[in-house]
Amino acid sequence: MNRNYQMRLYMKDHLPLYLFVSVLFVMGVVFGALMVNALSPGQKEEMARHVNSFIQIVDQGNKFGGTAALWDSFALHLKWIGLIWVLGLSVIGLPLIFLLDFLKGVLIGFSVGYLVGQLSWKGMLFAFVSIAPQNLIVIPALVMCSVGACAFSLYIVKNRFMQKRGALYPTFVKYTSSTVVMTALLFGVALFEAYLSPVMIKWVTPMLVAAQIG
């Protein structure tokens, strides 16, 4: 009960940060979706070749995913979350944390926007099985890590520069522990991406073959 109370208190105290990071991410998604319209015909053609090639590979029954994909996916998540953790250790890292959140939104918005723009509802279906499921966990995890990093960075400012002395080590342990928990959660996401996501993608691929991007 005490832990639940502390969690609610933490969420309440850092609500402005949660709102700011979330809005920043949404802005990134919108910006990424709008970027699709800025692509030149040559760029769209090049991307179409890559997408069509992937669809053909899946449709032909070639295997993808598995152990190699697991570690590649987890390594990517680990680099992202690790960079946020490192940036949280310094005051100058704050704007870079916000930039990472915005860029994550841009990547997702661009990917979904391109698929939907080129394949209509079939692209939306493909995005639903290949992009949406894991990001339902990845996005909240990154938001929580970002808020924790920002909160710790601001705590350093108060502790060192505003003469509000406090115990830095316990706060650092809590900050690092929360990052470790999110890392474990993202390992679960990598498992999903490596073993379950390919199955879902193979399920919708036959519908995409008939509507390959021209």
Short mmCIF file of N, CA and C in Angstrom, two decimals, residues 27-201:
data_model
loop_
_atom_site.label_atom_id
_atom_site.label_comp_id
_atom_site.label_asym_id
_atom_site.label_seq_id
_atom_site.Cartn_x
_atom_site.Cartn_y
_atom_site.Cartn_z
N MET A 27 3.59 15.43 -31.03
CA MET A 27 4.02 16.39 -32.04
C MET A 27 4.98 15.72 -33.03
N GLY A 28 5.85 14.86 -32.50
CA GLY A 28 6.78 14.14 -33.36
C GLY A 28 6.04 13.21 -34.32
N VAL A 29 5.01 12.52 -33.82
CA VAL A 29 4.21 11.62 -34.66
C VAL A 29 3.55 12.41 -35.79
N VAL A 30 2.96 13.55 -35.47
CA VAL A 30 2.30 14.38 -36.48
C VAL A 30 3.32 14.89 -37.50
N PHE A 31 4.45 15.33 -37.01
CA PHE A 31 5.49 15.85 -37.90
C PHE A 31 6.00 14.74 -38.82
N GLY A 32 6.19 13.54 -38.26
CA GLY A 32 6.65 12.41 -39.07
C GLY A 32 5.66 12.04 -40.15
N ALA A 33 4.37 12.06 -39.81
CA ALA A 33 3.33 11.75 -40.80
C ALA A 33 3.31 12.79 -41.91
N LEU A 34 3.53 14.06 -41.55
CA LEU A 34 3.54 15.12 -42.57
C LEU A 34 4.77 15.05 -43.46
N MET A 35 5.86 14.50 -42.91
CA MET A 35 7.10 14.38 -43.69
C MET A 35 6.93 13.50 -44.93
N VAL A 36 5.97 12.55 -44.85
CA VAL A 36 5.73 11.65 -45.98
C VAL A 36 5.39 12.45 -47.23
N ASN A 37 4.61 13.52 -47.05
CA ASN A 37 4.20 14.34 -48.20
C ASN A 37 5.36 15.13 -48.78
N ALA A 38 6.43 15.28 -48.01
CA ALA A 38 7.58 16.04 -48.47
C ALA A 38 8.58 15.20 -49.26
N LEU A 39 8.36 13.89 -49.33
CA LEU A 39 9.26 13.02 -50.06
C LEU A 39 9.18 13.28 -51.56
N SER A 40 10.32 13.22 -52.21
CA SER A 40 10.35 13.36 -53.66
C SER A 40 9.88 12.06 -54.30
N PRO A 41 9.45 12.09 -55.56
CA PRO A 41 9.03 10.85 -56.23
C PRO A 41 10.12 9.79 -56.23
N GLY A 42 11.37 10.21 -56.37
CA GLY A 42 12.48 9.26 -56.35
C GLY A 42 12.63 8.59 -55.00
N GLN A 43 12.46 9.37 -53.93
CA GLN A 43 12.57 8.81 -52.59
C GLN A 43 11.42 7.84 -52.32
N LYS A 44 10.23 8.19 -52.77
CA LYS A 44 9.09 7.30 -52.60
C LYS A 44 9.28 6.00 -53.36
N GLU A 45 9.85 6.11 -54.56
CA GLU A 45 10.09 4.91 -55.37
C GLU A 45 11.11 4.00 -54.70
N GLU A 46 12.15 4.60 -54.13
CA GLU A 46 13.18 3.81 -53.45
C GLU A 46 12.60 3.10 -52.23
N MET A 47 11.79 3.81 -51.46
CA MET A 47 11.17 3.19 -50.29
C MET A 47 10.19 2.10 -50.71
N ALA A 48 9.48 2.33 -51.80
CA ALA A 48 8.52 1.34 -52.29
C ALA A 48 9.23 0.04 -52.64
N ARG A 49 10.42 0.15 -53.21
CA ARG A 49 11.18 -1.06 -53.57
C ARG A 49 11.53 -1.87 -52.33
N HIS A 50 11.93 -1.17 -51.28
CA HIS A 50 12.29 -1.86 -50.03
C HIS A 50 11.07 -2.55 -49.41
N VAL A 51 9.94 -1.84 -49.39
CA VAL A 51 8.72 -2.42 -48.81
C VAL A 51 8.25 -3.61 -49.62
N ASN A 52 8.25 -3.46 -50.95
CA ASN A 52 7.82 -4.56 -51.82
C ASN A 52 8.73 -5.78 -51.67
N SER A 53 10.02 -5.51 -51.54
CA SER A 53 10.97 -6.61 -51.37
C SER A 53 10.70 -7.37 -50.08
N PHE A 54 10.41 -6.64 -49.02
CA PHE A 54 10.12 -7.28 -47.75
C PHE A 54 8.83 -8.10 -47.84
N ILE A 55 7.81 -7.55 -48.50
CA ILE A 55 6.54 -8.27 -48.65
C ILE A 55 6.75 -9.56 -49.43
N GLN A 56 7.55 -9.48 -50.48
CA GLN A 56 7.82 -10.67 -51.28
C GLN A 56 8.57 -11.74 -50.47
N ILE A 57 9.53 -11.30 -49.67
CA ILE A 57 10.30 -12.23 -48.84
C ILE A 57 9.38 -12.98 -47.88
N VAL A 58 8.48 -12.23 -47.25
CA VAL A 58 7.54 -12.85 -46.30
C VAL A 58 6.58 -13.77 -47.03
N ASP A 59 6.07 -13.32 -48.18
CA ASP A 59 5.08 -14.11 -48.92
C ASP A 59 5.67 -15.42 -49.45
N GLN A 60 6.95 -15.42 -49.73
CA GLN A 60 7.60 -16.62 -50.24
C GLN A 60 7.95 -17.62 -49.14
N GLY A 61 7.62 -17.27 -47.92
CA GLY A 61 7.82 -18.20 -46.81
C GLY A 61 9.20 -18.16 -46.20
N ASN A 62 10.01 -17.16 -46.58
CA ASN A 62 11.34 -17.05 -45.98
C ASN A 62 11.23 -16.67 -44.51
N LYS A 63 12.05 -17.28 -43.71
CA LYS A 63 11.98 -17.05 -42.27
C LYS A 63 12.65 -15.72 -41.90
N PHE A 64 12.05 -15.05 -40.97
CA PHE A 64 12.68 -13.88 -40.39
C PHE A 64 12.28 -13.83 -38.92
N GLY A 65 12.94 -13.03 -38.17
CA GLY A 65 12.74 -13.06 -36.72
C GLY A 65 13.73 -14.02 -36.09
N GLY A 66 13.37 -14.60 -34.95
CA GLY A 66 14.24 -15.56 -34.30
C GLY A 66 15.26 -14.90 -33.38
N THR A 67 16.27 -15.68 -33.00
CA THR A 67 17.25 -15.23 -32.00
C THR A 67 18.01 -13.99 -32.43
N ALA A 68 18.45 -13.97 -33.68
CA ALA A 68 19.21 -12.81 -34.16
C ALA A 68 18.37 -11.54 -34.09
N ALA A 69 17.10 -11.65 -34.51
CA ALA A 69 16.20 -10.50 -34.45
C ALA A 69 15.94 -10.07 -33.01
N LEU A 70 15.88 -11.06 -32.12
CA LEU A 70 15.66 -10.76 -30.69
C LEU A 70 16.75 -9.85 -30.17
N TRP A 71 18.00 -10.23 -30.40
CA TRP A 71 19.11 -9.45 -29.85
C TRP A 71 19.30 -8.13 -30.58
N ASP A 72 19.01 -8.11 -31.87
CA ASP A 72 19.09 -6.85 -32.61
C ASP A 72 18.05 -5.87 -32.08
N SER A 73 16.84 -6.37 -31.87
CA SER A 73 15.77 -5.52 -31.38
C SER A 73 16.06 -5.03 -29.96
N PHE A 74 16.50 -5.95 -29.10
CA PHE A 74 16.79 -5.57 -27.73
C PHE A 74 17.96 -4.58 -27.66
N ALA A 75 18.97 -4.79 -28.51
CA ALA A 75 20.12 -3.88 -28.54
C ALA A 75 19.67 -2.47 -28.91
N LEU A 76 18.74 -2.37 -29.86
CA LEU A 76 18.23 -1.07 -30.27
C LEU A 76 17.49 -0.39 -29.13
N HIS A 77 16.61 -1.14 -28.46
CA HIS A 77 15.88 -0.58 -27.32
C HIS A 77 16.85 -0.19 -26.20
N LEU A 78 17.86 -1.02 -25.98
CA LEU A 78 18.82 -0.77 -24.90
C LEU A 78 19.63 0.48 -25.17
N LYS A 79 20.03 0.69 -26.42
CA LYS A 79 20.79 1.89 -26.77
C LYS A 79 19.94 3.14 -26.53
N TRP A 80 18.67 3.05 -26.91
CA TRP A 80 17.78 4.21 -26.77
C TRP A 80 17.57 4.55 -25.29
N ILE A 81 17.24 3.54 -24.51
CA ILE A 81 16.96 3.77 -23.10
C ILE A 81 18.23 4.09 -22.32
N GLY A 82 19.35 3.48 -22.75
CA GLY A 82 20.63 3.77 -22.10
C GLY A 82 21.08 5.19 -22.34
N LEU A 83 20.83 5.70 -23.55
CA LEU A 83 21.20 7.08 -23.86
C LEU A 83 20.37 8.05 -23.02
N ILE A 84 19.09 7.75 -22.87
CA ILE A 84 18.24 8.60 -22.02
C ILE A 84 18.76 8.60 -20.59
N TRP A 85 19.14 7.41 -20.09
CA TRP A 85 19.66 7.31 -18.72
C TRP A 85 20.93 8.14 -18.55
N VAL A 86 21.84 8.06 -19.50
CA VAL A 86 23.09 8.82 -19.42
C VAL A 86 22.82 10.32 -19.47
N LEU A 87 21.92 10.73 -20.35
CA LEU A 87 21.60 12.16 -20.47
C LEU A 87 20.97 12.70 -19.19
N GLY A 88 20.27 11.82 -18.46
CA GLY A 88 19.66 12.25 -17.21
C GLY A 88 20.65 12.53 -16.11
N LEU A 89 21.89 12.11 -16.30
CA LEU A 89 22.92 12.32 -15.28
C LEU A 89 23.52 13.72 -15.34
N SER A 90 23.15 14.50 -16.35
CA SER A 90 23.70 15.85 -16.48
C SER A 90 22.59 16.83 -16.82
N VAL A 91 22.79 18.06 -16.42
CA VAL A 91 21.81 19.10 -16.67
C VAL A 91 21.69 19.39 -18.16
N ILE A 92 22.82 19.37 -18.86
CA ILE A 92 22.82 19.72 -20.28
C ILE A 92 22.13 18.64 -21.13
N GLY A 93 21.84 17.48 -20.51
CA GLY A 93 21.19 16.41 -21.24
C GLY A 93 19.69 16.61 -21.42
N LEU A 94 19.09 17.53 -20.67
CA LEU A 94 17.64 17.73 -20.72
C LEU A 94 17.10 17.98 -22.13
N PRO A 95 17.64 18.96 -22.86
CA PRO A 95 17.09 19.19 -24.20
C PRO A 95 17.30 18.01 -25.15
N LEU A 96 18.36 17.26 -24.93
CA LEU A 96 18.62 16.09 -25.78
C LEU A 96 17.62 14.97 -25.50
N ILE A 97 17.20 14.85 -24.25
CA ILE A 97 16.16 13.87 -23.91
C ILE A 97 14.86 14.22 -24.63
N PHE A 98 14.51 15.49 -24.60
CA PHE A 98 13.30 15.93 -25.30
C PHE A 98 13.43 15.70 -26.80
N LEU A 99 14.63 15.92 -27.34
CA LEU A 99 14.85 15.69 -28.76
C LEU A 99 14.67 14.22 -29.12
N LEU A 100 15.16 13.32 -28.27
CA LEU A 100 15.00 11.89 -28.51
C LEU A 100 13.53 11.48 -28.52
N ASP A 101 12.76 12.03 -27.60
CA ASP A 101 11.33 11.73 -27.55
C ASP A 101 10.63 12.22 -28.82
N PHE A 102 11.00 13.40 -29.25
CA PHE A 102 10.42 13.94 -30.48
C PHE A 102 10.79 13.08 -31.68
N LEU A 103 12.06 12.67 -31.76
CA LEU A 103 12.52 11.85 -32.88
C LEU A 103 11.85 10.48 -32.90
N LYS A 104 11.61 9.92 -31.71
CA LYS A 104 10.90 8.64 -31.65
C LYS A 104 9.51 8.78 -32.23
N GLY A 105 8.85 9.87 -31.90
CA GLY A 105 7.53 10.13 -32.46
C GLY A 105 7.59 10.31 -33.97
N VAL A 106 8.63 11.00 -34.45
CA VAL A 106 8.79 11.21 -35.89
C VAL A 106 8.94 9.87 -36.61
N LEU A 107 9.76 8.98 -36.07
CA LEU A 107 10.00 7.69 -36.70
C LEU A 107 8.70 6.88 -36.82
N ILE A 108 7.94 6.87 -35.74
CA ILE A 108 6.68 6.11 -35.76
C ILE A 108 5.67 6.77 -36.69
N GLY A 109 5.54 8.08 -36.60
CA GLY A 109 4.59 8.80 -37.45
C GLY A 109 4.92 8.65 -38.92
N PHE A 110 6.21 8.70 -39.25
CA PHE A 110 6.62 8.57 -40.66
C PHE A 110 6.32 7.16 -41.17
N SER A 111 6.64 6.15 -40.36
CA SER A 111 6.43 4.76 -40.78
C SER A 111 4.95 4.48 -41.03
N VAL A 112 4.12 4.86 -40.07
CA VAL A 112 2.69 4.62 -40.22
C VAL A 112 2.11 5.47 -41.34
N GLY A 113 2.53 6.73 -41.41
CA GLY A 113 2.02 7.62 -42.45
C GLY A 113 2.35 7.14 -43.84
N TYR A 114 3.56 6.60 -44.01
CA TYR A 114 3.95 6.11 -45.34
C TYR A 114 3.12 4.89 -45.73
N LEU A 115 2.99 3.94 -44.82
CA LEU A 115 2.24 2.72 -45.13
C LEU A 115 0.78 3.03 -45.43
N VAL A 116 0.18 3.88 -44.62
CA VAL A 116 -1.23 4.22 -44.84
C VAL A 116 -1.39 5.02 -46.13
N GLY A 117 -0.45 5.94 -46.39
CA GLY A 117 -0.54 6.76 -47.58
C GLY A 117 -0.39 5.97 -48.86
N GLN A 118 0.39 4.90 -48.82
CA GLN A 118 0.65 4.13 -50.03
C GLN A 118 -0.27 2.92 -50.19
N LEU A 119 -0.72 2.35 -49.07
CA LEU A 119 -1.52 1.13 -49.13
C LEU A 119 -2.92 1.28 -48.55
N SER A 120 -3.28 2.50 -48.18
CA SER A 120 -4.62 2.76 -47.66
C SER A 120 -4.92 1.87 -46.44
N TRP A 121 -6.09 1.25 -46.42
CA TRP A 121 -6.49 0.47 -45.24
C TRP A 121 -5.61 -0.77 -45.06
N LYS A 122 -5.05 -1.29 -46.17
CA LYS A 122 -4.16 -2.44 -46.04
C LYS A 122 -2.84 -2.02 -45.39
N GLY A 123 -2.42 -0.80 -45.68
CA GLY A 123 -1.24 -0.27 -45.01
C GLY A 123 -1.49 -0.05 -43.54
N MET A 124 -2.72 0.39 -43.22
CA MET A 124 -3.08 0.56 -41.82
C MET A 124 -3.08 -0.78 -41.09
N LEU A 125 -3.58 -1.82 -41.78
CA LEU A 125 -3.58 -3.16 -41.20
C LEU A 125 -2.15 -3.65 -40.97
N PHE A 126 -1.29 -3.41 -41.95
CA PHE A 126 0.11 -3.82 -41.83
C PHE A 126 0.78 -3.08 -40.67
N ALA A 127 0.51 -1.77 -40.55
CA ALA A 127 1.07 -0.99 -39.45
C ALA A 127 0.52 -1.48 -38.10
N PHE A 128 -0.74 -1.91 -38.12
CA PHE A 128 -1.39 -2.38 -36.89
C PHE A 128 -0.72 -3.63 -36.34
N VAL A 129 -0.24 -4.52 -37.22
CA VAL A 129 0.37 -5.76 -36.75
C VAL A 129 1.88 -5.66 -36.62
N SER A 130 2.51 -4.73 -37.35
CA SER A 130 3.98 -4.68 -37.36
C SER A 130 4.57 -3.55 -36.53
N ILE A 131 3.78 -2.49 -36.28
CA ILE A 131 4.31 -1.33 -35.58
C ILE A 131 3.58 -1.07 -34.26
N ALA A 132 2.26 -1.15 -34.29
CA ALA A 132 1.46 -0.75 -33.14
C ALA A 132 1.65 -1.60 -31.88
N PRO A 133 1.62 -2.93 -31.96
CA PRO A 133 1.62 -3.74 -30.73
C PRO A 133 2.80 -3.45 -29.79
N GLN A 134 4.02 -3.49 -30.33
CA GLN A 134 5.18 -3.29 -29.47
C GLN A 134 5.27 -1.86 -28.95
N ASN A 135 4.80 -0.92 -29.77
CA ASN A 135 4.89 0.48 -29.35
C ASN A 135 3.88 0.85 -28.28
N LEU A 136 2.87 0.00 -28.08
CA LEU A 136 1.96 0.22 -26.96
C LEU A 136 2.69 0.07 -25.63
N ILE A 137 3.83 -0.61 -25.65
CA ILE A 137 4.65 -0.77 -24.45
C ILE A 137 5.89 0.11 -24.54
N VAL A 138 6.51 0.16 -25.72
CA VAL A 138 7.74 0.92 -25.88
C VAL A 138 7.54 2.39 -25.57
N ILE A 139 6.46 2.96 -26.09
CA ILE A 139 6.23 4.40 -25.90
C ILE A 139 6.05 4.76 -24.42
N PRO A 140 5.15 4.09 -23.67
CA PRO A 140 5.04 4.42 -22.25
C PRO A 140 6.35 4.19 -21.49
N ALA A 141 7.09 3.14 -21.87
CA ALA A 141 8.37 2.87 -21.20
C ALA A 141 9.35 4.01 -21.44
N LEU A 142 9.43 4.48 -22.66
CA LEU A 142 10.34 5.58 -22.97
C LEU A 142 9.89 6.88 -22.31
N VAL A 143 8.58 7.08 -22.26
CA VAL A 143 8.07 8.29 -21.59
C VAL A 143 8.44 8.25 -20.10
N MET A 144 8.25 7.11 -19.46
CA MET A 144 8.59 6.98 -18.04
C MET A 144 10.08 7.17 -17.81
N CYS A 145 10.90 6.59 -18.69
CA CYS A 145 12.35 6.76 -18.57
C CYS A 145 12.75 8.21 -18.77
N SER A 146 12.12 8.87 -19.72
CA SER A 146 12.43 10.27 -19.99
C SER A 146 12.05 11.16 -18.82
N VAL A 147 10.87 10.91 -18.26
CA VAL A 147 10.43 11.70 -17.11
C VAL A 147 11.37 11.46 -15.92
N GLY A 148 11.74 10.19 -15.71
CA GLY A 148 12.67 9.88 -14.63
C GLY A 148 14.01 10.57 -14.82
N ALA A 149 14.49 10.59 -16.07
CA ALA A 149 15.77 11.24 -16.38
C ALA A 149 15.68 12.74 -16.16
N CYS A 150 14.57 13.34 -16.61
CA CYS A 150 14.38 14.78 -16.42
C CYS A 150 14.27 15.13 -14.93
N ALA A 151 13.53 14.30 -14.20
CA ALA A 151 13.36 14.54 -12.76
C ALA A 151 14.69 14.44 -12.03
N PHE A 152 15.50 13.46 -12.40
CA PHE A 152 16.80 13.30 -11.73
C PHE A 152 17.73 14.47 -12.09
N SER A 153 17.68 14.89 -13.34
CA SER A 153 18.50 16.02 -13.76
C SER A 153 18.11 17.29 -13.00
N LEU A 154 16.81 17.51 -12.86
CA LEU A 154 16.34 18.68 -12.10
C LEU A 154 16.69 18.56 -10.62
N TYR A 155 16.68 17.33 -10.12
CA TYR A 155 17.07 17.11 -8.72
C TYR A 155 18.53 17.50 -8.51
N ILE A 156 19.38 17.19 -9.48
CA ILE A 156 20.79 17.56 -9.39
C ILE A 156 20.93 19.07 -9.33
N VAL A 157 20.13 19.77 -10.15
CA VAL A 157 20.17 21.23 -10.15
C VAL A 157 19.81 21.78 -8.78
N LYS A 158 18.73 21.27 -8.20
CA LYS A 158 18.31 21.73 -6.88
C LYS A 158 19.33 21.37 -5.82
N ASN A 159 19.91 20.19 -5.96
CA ASN A 159 20.82 19.68 -4.94
C ASN A 159 22.18 20.38 -4.96
N ARG A 160 22.63 20.75 -6.15
CA ARG A 160 23.98 21.29 -6.29
C ARG A 160 24.03 22.80 -6.45
N PHE A 161 23.03 23.36 -7.13
CA PHE A 161 23.13 24.78 -7.48
C PHE A 161 22.16 25.67 -6.73
N MET A 162 21.15 25.08 -6.10
CA MET A 162 20.16 25.90 -5.40
C MET A 162 20.23 25.72 -3.90
N GLN A 163 21.30 25.10 -3.44
CA GLN A 163 21.56 24.93 -2.02
C GLN A 163 20.48 24.16 -1.27
N LYS A 164 19.74 23.32 -2.00
CA LYS A 164 18.75 22.45 -1.36
C LYS A 164 19.35 21.06 -1.25
N ARG A 165 20.19 20.90 -0.26
CA ARG A 165 20.97 19.68 -0.12
C ARG A 165 20.07 18.48 0.21
N GLY A 166 20.30 17.40 -0.48
CA GLY A 166 19.58 16.17 -0.21
C GLY A 166 20.47 14.99 -0.49
N ALA A 167 20.02 13.84 -0.13
CA ALA A 167 20.80 12.63 -0.36
C ALA A 167 20.71 12.25 -1.84
N LEU A 168 21.84 12.38 -2.53
CA LEU A 168 21.85 12.13 -3.96
C LEU A 168 21.86 10.64 -4.28
N TYR A 169 22.59 9.86 -3.49
CA TYR A 169 22.77 8.44 -3.80
C TYR A 169 21.44 7.66 -3.82
N PRO A 170 20.59 7.79 -2.78
CA PRO A 170 19.31 7.06 -2.82
C PRO A 170 18.46 7.43 -4.03
N THR A 171 18.47 8.70 -4.39
CA THR A 171 17.71 9.14 -5.56
C THR A 171 18.29 8.53 -6.84
N PHE A 172 19.62 8.47 -6.91
CA PHE A 172 20.28 7.85 -8.06
C PHE A 172 19.93 6.37 -8.16
N VAL A 173 19.88 5.68 -7.01
CA VAL A 173 19.53 4.26 -7.00
C VAL A 173 18.11 4.06 -7.51
N LYS A 174 17.18 4.89 -7.05
CA LYS A 174 15.80 4.79 -7.51
C LYS A 174 15.70 5.06 -9.01
N TYR A 175 16.43 6.07 -9.46
CA TYR A 175 16.43 6.42 -10.88
C TYR A 175 16.97 5.27 -11.72
N THR A 176 18.07 4.70 -11.30
CA THR A 176 18.68 3.60 -12.04
C THR A 176 17.81 2.34 -11.98
N SER A 177 17.20 2.09 -10.82
CA SER A 177 16.35 0.91 -10.66
C SER A 177 15.15 0.97 -11.59
N SER A 178 14.55 2.14 -11.71
CA SER A 178 13.40 2.29 -12.61
C SER A 178 13.81 2.06 -14.06
N THR A 179 15.03 2.49 -14.41
CA THR A 179 15.53 2.27 -15.77
C THR A 179 15.76 0.79 -16.02
N VAL A 180 16.27 0.08 -15.02
CA VAL A 180 16.50 -1.36 -15.14
C VAL A 180 15.17 -2.09 -15.34
N VAL A 181 14.14 -1.68 -14.61
CA VAL A 181 12.82 -2.29 -14.75
C VAL A 181 12.28 -2.07 -16.17
N MET A 182 12.44 -0.86 -16.68
CA MET A 182 11.99 -0.58 -18.04
C MET A 182 12.80 -1.37 -19.07
N THR A 183 14.08 -1.59 -18.77
CA THR A 183 14.92 -2.39 -19.67
C THR A 183 14.41 -3.83 -19.73
N ALA A 184 14.05 -4.38 -18.58
CA ALA A 184 13.50 -5.74 -18.55
C ALA A 184 12.20 -5.80 -19.33
N LEU A 185 11.39 -4.76 -19.21
CA LEU A 185 10.12 -4.70 -19.94
C LEU A 185 10.37 -4.67 -21.45
N LEU A 186 11.39 -3.92 -21.86
CA LEU A 186 11.70 -3.82 -23.28
C LEU A 186 12.33 -5.10 -23.81
N PHE A 187 12.92 -5.90 -22.94
CA PHE A 187 13.39 -7.21 -23.38
C PHE A 187 12.18 -8.08 -23.75
N GLY A 188 11.11 -7.94 -22.97
CA GLY A 188 9.87 -8.63 -23.30
C GLY A 188 9.32 -8.18 -24.63
N VAL A 189 9.45 -6.88 -24.91
CA VAL A 189 9.01 -6.34 -26.21
C VAL A 189 9.85 -6.95 -27.33
N ALA A 190 11.15 -7.06 -27.10
CA ALA A 190 12.03 -7.65 -28.12
C ALA A 190 11.65 -9.10 -28.39
N LEU A 191 11.26 -9.82 -27.35
CA LEU A 191 10.79 -11.20 -27.54
C LEU A 191 9.55 -11.23 -28.44
N PHE A 192 8.65 -10.31 -28.18
CA PHE A 192 7.45 -10.23 -29.01
C PHE A 192 7.81 -9.93 -30.47
N GLU A 193 8.70 -8.96 -30.67
CA GLU A 193 9.09 -8.58 -32.02
C GLU A 193 9.78 -9.71 -32.77
N ALA A 194 10.52 -10.55 -32.03
CA ALA A 194 11.29 -11.62 -32.66
C ALA A 194 10.46 -12.86 -32.96
N TYR A 195 9.46 -13.14 -32.12
CA TYR A 195 8.76 -14.42 -32.25
C TYR A 195 7.27 -14.32 -32.56
N LEU A 196 6.61 -13.29 -32.11
CA LEU A 196 5.17 -13.17 -32.35
C LEU A 196 4.84 -12.22 -33.50
N SER A 197 5.57 -11.12 -33.58
CA SER A 197 5.31 -10.16 -34.65
C SER A 197 5.47 -10.78 -36.05
N PRO A 198 6.49 -11.63 -36.30
CA PRO A 198 6.58 -12.26 -37.62
C PRO A 198 5.36 -13.09 -37.98
N VAL A 199 4.78 -13.76 -37.01
CA VAL A 199 3.58 -14.56 -37.25
C VAL A 199 2.42 -13.66 -37.68
N MET A 200 2.27 -12.54 -37.01
CA MET A 200 1.20 -11.60 -37.34
C MET A 200 1.41 -10.98 -38.72
N ILE A 201 2.67 -10.68 -39.03
CA ILE A 201 2.98 -10.10 -40.34
C ILE A 201 2.68 -11.10 -41.46
#
